[in-house]
Amino acid sequence: MKTIYIDGVFYPESEAKVSVFDHGLLYGDGIFEGMRFYNGRVFRLEDHIDRLFDSAKAIALTIPLTKAELTEATLESCRKNNLRDGYIRLVVTRGVGDLGLNPKNCKKATVIIIASAITLYPEELYRNGLTVVTCATRRMAPGALTPAVKSLNYLNNIMAKIEAGDAGEGLMLNEQGYVAECTGDNVFIFKKGELFTPPTSAGALCGITRNVVIGIAREFGTVVHEIDLTRYDLYTADEFFLTGSAAEVIPVVSLDARPIGDGIPGMLTAKFIKRFRELTQASGTPIY
Ligand code: PXG
């Protein structure tokens, strides 16, 4: 039985409930983080906590805990569930209000922490690679809600996911038609040994796995370009992969029915996956 943190109290899964008047539910008014823990350590915990507080700041939401308190509550959620490997979902909503979207009527944010054992992608996908299709649904325009905020408004990404269906993962473009990201992952390509990824200004979340991969590239002496990419750049890439806390680093072997490179996961991607896995096993904030 899972034990879930809500506003300072741990509840059994069946009793872990929020009000129907919570604005996270009524309006998608809130923010979240999804992170992983491996071998008894939470990977990049500090970065996730920092990004959560930045998301909160951006939507004028006060998290009723300090960063240190939220960090401790996150680690305690793993301990209470006796877990060494798994997934953590941190959610902060605007809290309970009335049937009106004005956040001023919400007195206190709701803080939820779910630590769970689920793994999200089968190992064969890392060996065989993903199929990606471009979706008609565009990534949220920065003038509407900046994609830098990891908000509870995922509807446009969900529409893209529905479009992608069983075909595979969905690639999302921005309003100008440049590559933004996939529905829950950042995009990278290799061309002639150099690494390319869209800038966050193109509508990509400033992914923590993305930053780790850029760090690995520095370690390897690989040149990294954060520049606007079109679908042409992806079609003609030597290698293509996605990054995200859930997916980690995962190869892509086809986009819109065009094989990427030789149509099999690339050697450079494999090198990055290996190094990424070493880092997840050997670094992070100790839980116990
Ligand atoms: N873009 C979007 C839109 C995301 O939601 C990423 C990129 C990758 O960012 P990170 O920081 O994780 O490297 C995300 C992250 C889930 C889930 O349960 C989604 C994410 C992360 C963890 C779990 O669907 N998205």
mmCIF file of C-alpha atoms in Angstrom, residues 10 41 149 164 263:
data_model
loop_
_atom_site.group_PDB
_atom_site.id
_atom_site.type_symbol
_atom_site.label_atom_id
_atom_site.label_comp_id
_atom_site.label_asym_id
_atom_site.label_seq_id
_atom_site.Cartn_x
_atom_site.Cartn_y
_atom_site.Cartn_z
ATOM 1 C CA PHE A 10 0.965 10.881 5.157
ATOM 2 C CA ARG A 41 19.367 8.508 -4.296
ATOM 3 C CA VAL A 149 6.464 26.830 -16.372
ATOM 4 C CA ALA A 164 0.453 10.378 -32.044
ATOM 5 C CA GLY A 263 17.176 3.372 -38.983
#
